[in-house]
Short mmCIF file of N, CA and C in Angstrom, two decimals:
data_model
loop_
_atom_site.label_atom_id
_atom_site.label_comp_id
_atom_site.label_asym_id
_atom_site.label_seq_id
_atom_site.Cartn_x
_atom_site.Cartn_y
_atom_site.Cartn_z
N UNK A 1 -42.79 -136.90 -103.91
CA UNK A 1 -42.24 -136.81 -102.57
C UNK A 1 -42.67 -135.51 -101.92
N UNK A 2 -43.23 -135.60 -100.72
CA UNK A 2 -43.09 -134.52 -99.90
C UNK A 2 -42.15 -134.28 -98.93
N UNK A 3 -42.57 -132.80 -98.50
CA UNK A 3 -41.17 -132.19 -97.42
C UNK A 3 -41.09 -133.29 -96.28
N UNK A 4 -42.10 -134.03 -95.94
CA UNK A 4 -42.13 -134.32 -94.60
C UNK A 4 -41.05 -135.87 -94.79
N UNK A 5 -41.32 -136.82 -96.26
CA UNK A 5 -40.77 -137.62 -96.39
C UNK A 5 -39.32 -137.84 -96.11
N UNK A 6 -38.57 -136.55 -96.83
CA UNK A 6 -37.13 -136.07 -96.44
C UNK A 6 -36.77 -135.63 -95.48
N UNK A 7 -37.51 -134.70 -94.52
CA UNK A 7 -36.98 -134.10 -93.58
C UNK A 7 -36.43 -134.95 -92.47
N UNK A 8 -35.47 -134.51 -92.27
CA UNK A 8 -34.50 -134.87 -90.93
C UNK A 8 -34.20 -134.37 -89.56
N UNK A 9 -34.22 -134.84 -88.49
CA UNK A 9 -34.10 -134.28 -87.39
C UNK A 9 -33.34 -133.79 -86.87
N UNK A 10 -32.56 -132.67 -86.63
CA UNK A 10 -31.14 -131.89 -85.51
C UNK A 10 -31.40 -131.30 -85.19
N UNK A 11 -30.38 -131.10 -84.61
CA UNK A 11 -30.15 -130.00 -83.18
C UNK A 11 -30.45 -128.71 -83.84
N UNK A 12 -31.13 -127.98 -83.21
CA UNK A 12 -31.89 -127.19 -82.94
C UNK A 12 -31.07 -125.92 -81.81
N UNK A 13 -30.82 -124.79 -82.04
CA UNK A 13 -30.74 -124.00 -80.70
C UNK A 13 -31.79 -122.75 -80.32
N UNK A 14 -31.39 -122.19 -79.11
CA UNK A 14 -32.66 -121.02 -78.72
C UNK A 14 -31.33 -119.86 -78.78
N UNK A 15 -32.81 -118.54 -78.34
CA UNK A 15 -31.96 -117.52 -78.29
C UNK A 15 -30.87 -117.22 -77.23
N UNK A 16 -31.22 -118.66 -76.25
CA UNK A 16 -30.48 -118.16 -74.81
C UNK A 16 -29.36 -118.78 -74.86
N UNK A 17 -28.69 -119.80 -75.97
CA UNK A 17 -27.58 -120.67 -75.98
C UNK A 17 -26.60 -119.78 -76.09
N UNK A 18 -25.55 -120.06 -76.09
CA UNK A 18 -24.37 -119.39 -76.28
C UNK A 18 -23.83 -119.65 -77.40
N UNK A 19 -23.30 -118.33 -78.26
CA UNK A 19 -22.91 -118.99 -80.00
C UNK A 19 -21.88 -120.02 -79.85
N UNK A 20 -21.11 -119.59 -78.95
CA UNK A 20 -19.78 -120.70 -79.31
C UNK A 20 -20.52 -122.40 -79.11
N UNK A 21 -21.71 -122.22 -78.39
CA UNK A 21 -22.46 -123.51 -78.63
C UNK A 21 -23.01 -123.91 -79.88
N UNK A 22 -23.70 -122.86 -80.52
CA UNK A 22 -24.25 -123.05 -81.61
C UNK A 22 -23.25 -123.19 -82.66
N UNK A 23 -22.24 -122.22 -83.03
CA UNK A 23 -20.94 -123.14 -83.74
C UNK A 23 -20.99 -124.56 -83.73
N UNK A 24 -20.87 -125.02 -82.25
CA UNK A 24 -19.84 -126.55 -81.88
C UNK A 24 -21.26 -127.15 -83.00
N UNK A 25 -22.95 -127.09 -82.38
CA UNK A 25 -23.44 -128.16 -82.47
C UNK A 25 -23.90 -128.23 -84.30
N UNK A 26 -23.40 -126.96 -84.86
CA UNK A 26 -23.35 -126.81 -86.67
C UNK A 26 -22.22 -127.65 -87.01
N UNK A 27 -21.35 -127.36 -86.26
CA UNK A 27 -19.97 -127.81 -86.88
C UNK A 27 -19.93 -129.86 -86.92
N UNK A 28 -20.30 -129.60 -85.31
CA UNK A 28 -20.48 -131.24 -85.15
C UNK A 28 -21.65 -132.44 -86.00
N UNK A 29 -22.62 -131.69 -85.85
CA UNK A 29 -23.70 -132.30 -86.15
C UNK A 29 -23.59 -132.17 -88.13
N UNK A 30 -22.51 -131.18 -88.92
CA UNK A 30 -22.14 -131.19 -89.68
C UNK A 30 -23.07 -130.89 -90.85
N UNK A 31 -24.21 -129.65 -90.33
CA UNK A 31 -25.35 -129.13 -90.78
C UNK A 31 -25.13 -127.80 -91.69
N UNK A 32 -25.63 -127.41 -92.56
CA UNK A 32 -25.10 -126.21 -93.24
C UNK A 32 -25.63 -124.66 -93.02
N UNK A 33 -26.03 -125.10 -91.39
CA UNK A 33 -26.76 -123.69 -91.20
C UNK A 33 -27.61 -124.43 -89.65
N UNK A 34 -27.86 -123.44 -89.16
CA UNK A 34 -28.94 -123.95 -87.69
C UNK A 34 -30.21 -122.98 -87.94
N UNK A 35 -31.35 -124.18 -86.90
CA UNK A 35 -32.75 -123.53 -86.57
C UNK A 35 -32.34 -123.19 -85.38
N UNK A 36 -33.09 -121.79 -85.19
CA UNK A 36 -32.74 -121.02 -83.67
C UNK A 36 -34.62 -121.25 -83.41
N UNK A 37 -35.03 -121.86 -82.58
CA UNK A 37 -36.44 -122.26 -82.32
C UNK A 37 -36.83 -121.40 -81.01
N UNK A 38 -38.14 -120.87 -80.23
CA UNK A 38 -38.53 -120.63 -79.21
C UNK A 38 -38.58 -121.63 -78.05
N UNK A 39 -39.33 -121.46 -77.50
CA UNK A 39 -39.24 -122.15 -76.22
C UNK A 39 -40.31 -123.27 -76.58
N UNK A 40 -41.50 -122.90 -77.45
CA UNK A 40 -42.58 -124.23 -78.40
C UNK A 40 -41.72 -124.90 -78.73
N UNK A 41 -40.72 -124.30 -79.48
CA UNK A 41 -40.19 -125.45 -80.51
C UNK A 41 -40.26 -124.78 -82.07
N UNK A 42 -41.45 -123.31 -82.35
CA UNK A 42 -41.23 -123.11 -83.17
C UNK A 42 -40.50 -122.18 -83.77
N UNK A 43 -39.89 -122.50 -85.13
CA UNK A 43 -38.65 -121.27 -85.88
C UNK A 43 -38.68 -120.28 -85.55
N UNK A 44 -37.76 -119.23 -84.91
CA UNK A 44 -37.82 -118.23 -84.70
C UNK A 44 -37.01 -117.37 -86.12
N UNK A 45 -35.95 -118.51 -86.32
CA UNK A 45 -34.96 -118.18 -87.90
C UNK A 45 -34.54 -119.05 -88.07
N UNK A 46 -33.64 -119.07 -89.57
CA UNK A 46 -33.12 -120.09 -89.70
C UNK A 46 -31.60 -119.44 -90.06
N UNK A 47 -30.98 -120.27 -89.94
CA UNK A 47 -29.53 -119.33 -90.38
C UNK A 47 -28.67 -119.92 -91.33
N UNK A 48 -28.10 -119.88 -92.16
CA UNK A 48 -27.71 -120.74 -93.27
C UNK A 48 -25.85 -120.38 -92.36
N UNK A 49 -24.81 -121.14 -92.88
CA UNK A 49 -23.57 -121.63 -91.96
C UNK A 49 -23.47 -120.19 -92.07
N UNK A 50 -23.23 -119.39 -93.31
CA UNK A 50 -22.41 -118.10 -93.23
C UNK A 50 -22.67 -116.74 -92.22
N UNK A 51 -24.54 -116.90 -92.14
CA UNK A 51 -24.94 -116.28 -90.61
C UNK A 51 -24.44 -116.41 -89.99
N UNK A 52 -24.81 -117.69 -89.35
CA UNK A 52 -23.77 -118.41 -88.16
C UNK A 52 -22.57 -117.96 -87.60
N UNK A 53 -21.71 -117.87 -88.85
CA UNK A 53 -20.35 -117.36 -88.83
C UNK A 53 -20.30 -116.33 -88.47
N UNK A 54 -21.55 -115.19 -89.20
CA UNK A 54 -21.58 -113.83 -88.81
C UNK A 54 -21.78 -113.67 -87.65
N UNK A 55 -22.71 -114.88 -86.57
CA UNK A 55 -22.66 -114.76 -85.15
C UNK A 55 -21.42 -114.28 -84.15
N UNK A 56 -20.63 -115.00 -84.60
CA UNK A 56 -19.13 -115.61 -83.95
C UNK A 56 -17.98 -114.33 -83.85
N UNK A 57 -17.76 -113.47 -85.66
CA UNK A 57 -16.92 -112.42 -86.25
C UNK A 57 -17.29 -111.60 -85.69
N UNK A 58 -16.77 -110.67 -84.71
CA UNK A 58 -17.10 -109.16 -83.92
C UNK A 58 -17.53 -108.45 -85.23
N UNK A 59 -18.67 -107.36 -85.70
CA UNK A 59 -18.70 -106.68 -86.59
C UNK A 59 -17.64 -105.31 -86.82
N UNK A 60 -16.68 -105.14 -86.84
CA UNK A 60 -15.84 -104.07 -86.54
C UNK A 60 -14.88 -105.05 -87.73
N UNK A 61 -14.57 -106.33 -87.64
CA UNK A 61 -14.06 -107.01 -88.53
C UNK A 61 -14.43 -107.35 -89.60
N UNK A 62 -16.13 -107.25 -89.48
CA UNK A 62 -17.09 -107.91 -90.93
C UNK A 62 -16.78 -106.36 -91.85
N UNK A 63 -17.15 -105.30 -90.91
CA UNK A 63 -17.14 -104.09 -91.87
C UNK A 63 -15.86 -103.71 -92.44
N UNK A 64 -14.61 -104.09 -91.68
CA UNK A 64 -13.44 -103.14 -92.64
C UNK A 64 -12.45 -104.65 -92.51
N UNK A 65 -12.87 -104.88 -93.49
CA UNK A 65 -11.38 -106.08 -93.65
C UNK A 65 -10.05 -105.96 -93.57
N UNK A 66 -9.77 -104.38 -93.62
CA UNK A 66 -8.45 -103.79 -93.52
C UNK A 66 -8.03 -104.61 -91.95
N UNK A 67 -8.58 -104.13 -91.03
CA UNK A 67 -8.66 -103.98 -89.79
C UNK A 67 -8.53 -105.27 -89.53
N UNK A 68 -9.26 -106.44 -90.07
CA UNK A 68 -8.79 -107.70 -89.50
C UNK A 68 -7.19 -108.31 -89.81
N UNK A 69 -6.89 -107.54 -91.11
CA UNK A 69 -5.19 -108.13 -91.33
C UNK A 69 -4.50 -107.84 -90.34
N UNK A 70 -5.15 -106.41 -89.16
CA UNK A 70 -4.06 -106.35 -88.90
C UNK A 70 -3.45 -107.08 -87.62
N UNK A 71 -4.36 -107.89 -87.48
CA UNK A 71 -4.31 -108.89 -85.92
C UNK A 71 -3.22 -109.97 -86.57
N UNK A 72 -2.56 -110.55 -86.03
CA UNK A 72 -1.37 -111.57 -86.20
C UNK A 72 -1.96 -113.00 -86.35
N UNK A 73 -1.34 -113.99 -86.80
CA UNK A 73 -2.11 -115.23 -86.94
C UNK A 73 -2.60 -115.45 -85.65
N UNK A 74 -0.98 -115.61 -84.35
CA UNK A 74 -2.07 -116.47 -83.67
C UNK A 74 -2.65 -115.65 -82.90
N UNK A 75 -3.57 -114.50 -82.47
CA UNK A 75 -4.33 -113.80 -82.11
C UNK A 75 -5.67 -113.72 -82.91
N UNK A 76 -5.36 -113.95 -84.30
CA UNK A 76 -6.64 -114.11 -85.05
C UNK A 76 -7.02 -115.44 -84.81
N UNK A 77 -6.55 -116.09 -84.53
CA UNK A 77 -7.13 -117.58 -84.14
C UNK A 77 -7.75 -117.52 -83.23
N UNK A 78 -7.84 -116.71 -82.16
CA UNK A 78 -8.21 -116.50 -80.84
C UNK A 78 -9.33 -116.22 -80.89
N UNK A 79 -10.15 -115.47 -81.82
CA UNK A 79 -11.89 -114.50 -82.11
C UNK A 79 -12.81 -115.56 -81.53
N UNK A 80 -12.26 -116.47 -81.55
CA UNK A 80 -13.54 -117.96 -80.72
C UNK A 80 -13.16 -117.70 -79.73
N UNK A 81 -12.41 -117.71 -78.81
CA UNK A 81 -12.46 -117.42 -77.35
C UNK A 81 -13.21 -116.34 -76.82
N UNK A 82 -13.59 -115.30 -77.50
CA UNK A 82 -14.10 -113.90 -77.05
C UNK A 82 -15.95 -113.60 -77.11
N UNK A 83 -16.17 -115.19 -77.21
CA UNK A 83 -17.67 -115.59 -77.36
C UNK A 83 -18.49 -115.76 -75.95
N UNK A 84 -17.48 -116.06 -75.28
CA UNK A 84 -17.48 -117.04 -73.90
C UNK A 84 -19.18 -116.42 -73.24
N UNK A 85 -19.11 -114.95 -73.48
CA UNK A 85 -20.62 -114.18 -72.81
C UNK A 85 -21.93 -114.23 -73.82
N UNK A 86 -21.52 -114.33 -75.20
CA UNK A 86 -22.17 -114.05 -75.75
C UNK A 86 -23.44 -115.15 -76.27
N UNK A 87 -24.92 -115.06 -76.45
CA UNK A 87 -25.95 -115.61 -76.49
C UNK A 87 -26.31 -115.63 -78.04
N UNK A 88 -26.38 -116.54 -78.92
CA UNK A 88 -27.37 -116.32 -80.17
C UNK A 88 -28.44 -115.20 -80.12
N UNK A 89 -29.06 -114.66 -79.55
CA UNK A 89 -30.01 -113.83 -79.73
C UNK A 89 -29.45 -112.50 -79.11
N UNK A 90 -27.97 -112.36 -78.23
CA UNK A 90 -27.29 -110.90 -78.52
C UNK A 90 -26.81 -110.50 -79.77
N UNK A 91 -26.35 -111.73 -80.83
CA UNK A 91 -25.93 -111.34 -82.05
C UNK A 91 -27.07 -111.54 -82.94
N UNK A 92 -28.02 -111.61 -83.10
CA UNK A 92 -29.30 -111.72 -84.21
C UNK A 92 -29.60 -109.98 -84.21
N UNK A 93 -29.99 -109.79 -85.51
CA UNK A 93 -30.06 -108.42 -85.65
C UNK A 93 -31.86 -108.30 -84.82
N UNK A 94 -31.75 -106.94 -84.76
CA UNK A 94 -33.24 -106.60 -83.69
C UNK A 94 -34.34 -107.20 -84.93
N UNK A 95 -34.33 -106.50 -85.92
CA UNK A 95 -35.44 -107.38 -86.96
C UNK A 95 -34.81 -108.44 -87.62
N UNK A 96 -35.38 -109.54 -87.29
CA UNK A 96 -34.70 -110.62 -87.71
C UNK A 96 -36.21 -111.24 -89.47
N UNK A 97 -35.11 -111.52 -90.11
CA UNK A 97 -35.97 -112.11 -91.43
C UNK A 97 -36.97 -113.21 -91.07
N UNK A 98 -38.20 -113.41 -92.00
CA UNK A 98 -38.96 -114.45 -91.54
C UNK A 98 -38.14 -115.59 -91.82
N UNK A 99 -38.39 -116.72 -90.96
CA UNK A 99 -37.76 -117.72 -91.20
C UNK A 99 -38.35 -118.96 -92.17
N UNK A 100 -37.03 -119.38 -93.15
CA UNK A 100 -37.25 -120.24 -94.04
C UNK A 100 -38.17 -121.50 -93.93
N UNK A 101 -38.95 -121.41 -93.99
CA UNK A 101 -39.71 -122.59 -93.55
C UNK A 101 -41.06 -123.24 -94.84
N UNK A 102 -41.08 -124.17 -94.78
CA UNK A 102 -41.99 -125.05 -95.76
C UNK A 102 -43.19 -125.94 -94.60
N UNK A 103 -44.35 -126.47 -94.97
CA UNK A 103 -45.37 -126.92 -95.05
C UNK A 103 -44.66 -128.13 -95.07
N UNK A 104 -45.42 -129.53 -94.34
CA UNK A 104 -44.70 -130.93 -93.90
C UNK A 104 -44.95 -131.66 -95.48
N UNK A 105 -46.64 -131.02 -95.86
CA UNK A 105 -46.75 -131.39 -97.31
C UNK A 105 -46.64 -131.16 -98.83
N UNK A 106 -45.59 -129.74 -98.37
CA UNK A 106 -45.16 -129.21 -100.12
C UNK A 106 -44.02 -130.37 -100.51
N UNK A 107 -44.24 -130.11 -101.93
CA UNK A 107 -43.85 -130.75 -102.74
C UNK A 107 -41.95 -130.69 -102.50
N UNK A 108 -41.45 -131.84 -103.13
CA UNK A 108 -39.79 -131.28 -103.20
C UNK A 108 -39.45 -129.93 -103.96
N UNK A 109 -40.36 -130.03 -105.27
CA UNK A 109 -40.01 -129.09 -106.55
C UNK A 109 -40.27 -127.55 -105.41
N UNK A 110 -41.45 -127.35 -104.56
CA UNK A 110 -41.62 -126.06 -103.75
C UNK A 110 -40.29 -126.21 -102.70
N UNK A 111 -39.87 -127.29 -101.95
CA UNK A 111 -38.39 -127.03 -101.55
C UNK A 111 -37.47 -126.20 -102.02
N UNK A 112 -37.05 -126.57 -102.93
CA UNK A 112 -35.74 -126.71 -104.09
C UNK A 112 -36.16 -125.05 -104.74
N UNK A 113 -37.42 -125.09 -105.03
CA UNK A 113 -37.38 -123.16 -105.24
C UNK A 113 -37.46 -122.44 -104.25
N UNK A 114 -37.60 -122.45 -103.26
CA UNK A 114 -37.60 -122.10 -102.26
C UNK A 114 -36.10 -121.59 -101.73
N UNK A 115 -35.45 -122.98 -101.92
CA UNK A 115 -34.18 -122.75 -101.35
C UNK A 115 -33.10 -121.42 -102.31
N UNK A 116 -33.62 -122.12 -103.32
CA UNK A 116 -33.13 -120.98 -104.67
C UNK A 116 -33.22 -119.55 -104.45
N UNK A 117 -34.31 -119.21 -104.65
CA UNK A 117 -35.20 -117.99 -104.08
C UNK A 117 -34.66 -117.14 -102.95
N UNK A 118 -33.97 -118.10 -101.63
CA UNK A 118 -33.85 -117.39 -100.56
C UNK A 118 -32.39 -117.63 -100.16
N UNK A 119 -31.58 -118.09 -101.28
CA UNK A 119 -30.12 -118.70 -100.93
C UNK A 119 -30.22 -119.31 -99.86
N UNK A 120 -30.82 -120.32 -99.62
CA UNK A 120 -30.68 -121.18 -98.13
C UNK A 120 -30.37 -122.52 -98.51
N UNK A 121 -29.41 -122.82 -97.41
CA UNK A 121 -29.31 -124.57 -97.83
C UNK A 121 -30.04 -125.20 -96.67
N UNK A 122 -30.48 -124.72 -96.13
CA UNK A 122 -31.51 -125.33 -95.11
C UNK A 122 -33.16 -124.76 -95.16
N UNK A 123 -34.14 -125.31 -95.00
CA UNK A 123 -34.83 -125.04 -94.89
C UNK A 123 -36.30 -125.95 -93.24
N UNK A 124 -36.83 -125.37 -92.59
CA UNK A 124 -37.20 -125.84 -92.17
C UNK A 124 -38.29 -126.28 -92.32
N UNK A 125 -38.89 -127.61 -91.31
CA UNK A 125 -40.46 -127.96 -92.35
C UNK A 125 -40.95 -128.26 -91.00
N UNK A 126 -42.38 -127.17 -91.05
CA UNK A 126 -43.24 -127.43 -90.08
C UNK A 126 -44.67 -128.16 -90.06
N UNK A 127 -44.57 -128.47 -88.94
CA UNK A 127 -46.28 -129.66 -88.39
C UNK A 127 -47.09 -128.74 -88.26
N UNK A 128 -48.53 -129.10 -88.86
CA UNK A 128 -49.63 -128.61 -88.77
C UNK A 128 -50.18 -127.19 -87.36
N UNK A 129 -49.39 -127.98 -86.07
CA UNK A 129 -49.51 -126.92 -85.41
C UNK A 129 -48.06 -125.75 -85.43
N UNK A 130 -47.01 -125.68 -86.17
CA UNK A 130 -46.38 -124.63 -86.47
C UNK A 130 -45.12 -124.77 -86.05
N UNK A 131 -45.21 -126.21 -85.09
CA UNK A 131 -44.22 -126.50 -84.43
C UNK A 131 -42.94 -127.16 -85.66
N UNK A 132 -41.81 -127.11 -85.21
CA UNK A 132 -40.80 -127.80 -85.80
C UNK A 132 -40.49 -129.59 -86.28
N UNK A 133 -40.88 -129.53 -87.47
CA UNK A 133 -41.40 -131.22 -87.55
C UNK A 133 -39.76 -131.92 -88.31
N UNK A 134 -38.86 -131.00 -88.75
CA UNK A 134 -37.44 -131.70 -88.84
C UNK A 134 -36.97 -130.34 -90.17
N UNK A 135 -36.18 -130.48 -90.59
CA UNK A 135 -35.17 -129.97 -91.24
C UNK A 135 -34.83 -130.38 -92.92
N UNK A 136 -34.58 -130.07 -94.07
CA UNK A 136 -34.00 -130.46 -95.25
C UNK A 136 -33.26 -129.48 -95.31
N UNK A 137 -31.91 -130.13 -95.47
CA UNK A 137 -30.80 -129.61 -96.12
C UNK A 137 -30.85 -129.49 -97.86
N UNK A 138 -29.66 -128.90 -98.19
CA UNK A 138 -29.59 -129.01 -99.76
C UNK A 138 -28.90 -130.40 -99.85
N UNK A 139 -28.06 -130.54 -99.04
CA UNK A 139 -27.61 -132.17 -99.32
C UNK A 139 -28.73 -133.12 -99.45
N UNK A 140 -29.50 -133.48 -98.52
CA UNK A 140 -30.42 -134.06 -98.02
C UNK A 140 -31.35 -134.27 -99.57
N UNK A 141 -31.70 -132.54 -100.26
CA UNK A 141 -32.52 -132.74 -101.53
C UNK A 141 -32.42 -133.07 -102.17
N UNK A 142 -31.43 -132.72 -102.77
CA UNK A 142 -30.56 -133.65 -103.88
C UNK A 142 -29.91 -134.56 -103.54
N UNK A 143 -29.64 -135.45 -102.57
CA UNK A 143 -29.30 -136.53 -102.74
C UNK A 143 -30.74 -137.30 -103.27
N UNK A 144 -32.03 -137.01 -102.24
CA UNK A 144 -33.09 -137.40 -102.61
C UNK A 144 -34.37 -137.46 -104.10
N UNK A 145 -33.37 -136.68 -104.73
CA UNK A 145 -33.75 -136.23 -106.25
C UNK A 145 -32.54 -137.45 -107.09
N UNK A 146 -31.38 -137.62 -106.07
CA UNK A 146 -30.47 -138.32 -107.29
C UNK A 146 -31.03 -140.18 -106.96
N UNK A 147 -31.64 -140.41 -106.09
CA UNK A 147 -31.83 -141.67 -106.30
C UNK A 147 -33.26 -142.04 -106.13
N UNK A 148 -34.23 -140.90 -106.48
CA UNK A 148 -35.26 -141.74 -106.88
C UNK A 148 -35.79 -141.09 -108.32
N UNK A 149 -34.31 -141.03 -109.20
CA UNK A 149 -34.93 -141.00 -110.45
C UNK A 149 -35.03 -142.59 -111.37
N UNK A 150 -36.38 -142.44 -112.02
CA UNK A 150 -36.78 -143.65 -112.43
C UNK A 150 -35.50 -144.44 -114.14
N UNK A 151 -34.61 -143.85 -113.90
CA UNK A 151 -33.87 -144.35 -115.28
C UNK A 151 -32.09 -144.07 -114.34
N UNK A 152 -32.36 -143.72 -113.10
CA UNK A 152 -31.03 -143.90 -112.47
C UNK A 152 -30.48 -144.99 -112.23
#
């Protein structure tokens, strides 16, 4: 099997969306991480869910956990409302990591180390011209490893 056989198509966001968008369309679309793509189409990053998350959490809260106890439940429930301005690419750090990405024709086994390698449960898989040709999840791989074994 190759990458291209598995890969799947979603939503996709840019740097100009707004996170609380990029949340909804992870959360909805029920993906374990988003591609943040250019204006081509190709990866700019990939973000596995817990990035994501890091989008959303003001950093003043990521750094001293003290500091987040001390907000009350329902005010801590509130940290999604305080997104309303904010863009995916105001919260991406200035050097952003190369993004996870595979060849339409590597193998699953180069997936699957890959994903290992870089703790990602997503990985993206690009078309010959560089552009974005669909997506494998870790679900996606292993499900695809559990039913085309020949004694399953």
């Amino acid at each position: 099997m190759r990458a291209s056989d598995i890969a799947a198509h979603v939503p996709t966001v840019t740097v100009h969306d707004p996170v609380s968008w990029a949340l909804r369309v992870m959360a909805v679309s029920r993906l374990p991480g988003l591609v943040v793509v250019d204006e081509a189409g190709r990866p700019l990053t990939v973000l596995p869910g817990t990035q994501v998350l890091r989008l959303a959490v003001p950093a003043s809260f990521q750094d001293d956990p003290a500091l987040a106890r001390t907000i009350d439940e329902a005010h801590a429930d509130l940290f999604w409302e305080e997104l309303a301005d904010l863009t995916v690419g105001d919260c991406l750090p200035p050097k952003r990591a190369k993004p996870v990405t595979v060849a339409a024709d590597s193998t699953i086994l180069e997936v699957a180390a890959l994903m290992c390698r870089v703790h990602s449960p997503l990985v993206a898989v690009l078309a010959e011209d560089g552009a974005l040709a669909g997506v494998i999840t870790l679900e996606r791989l292993l499900t695809s490893l559990a039913v085309s074994r020949p004694d399953a």
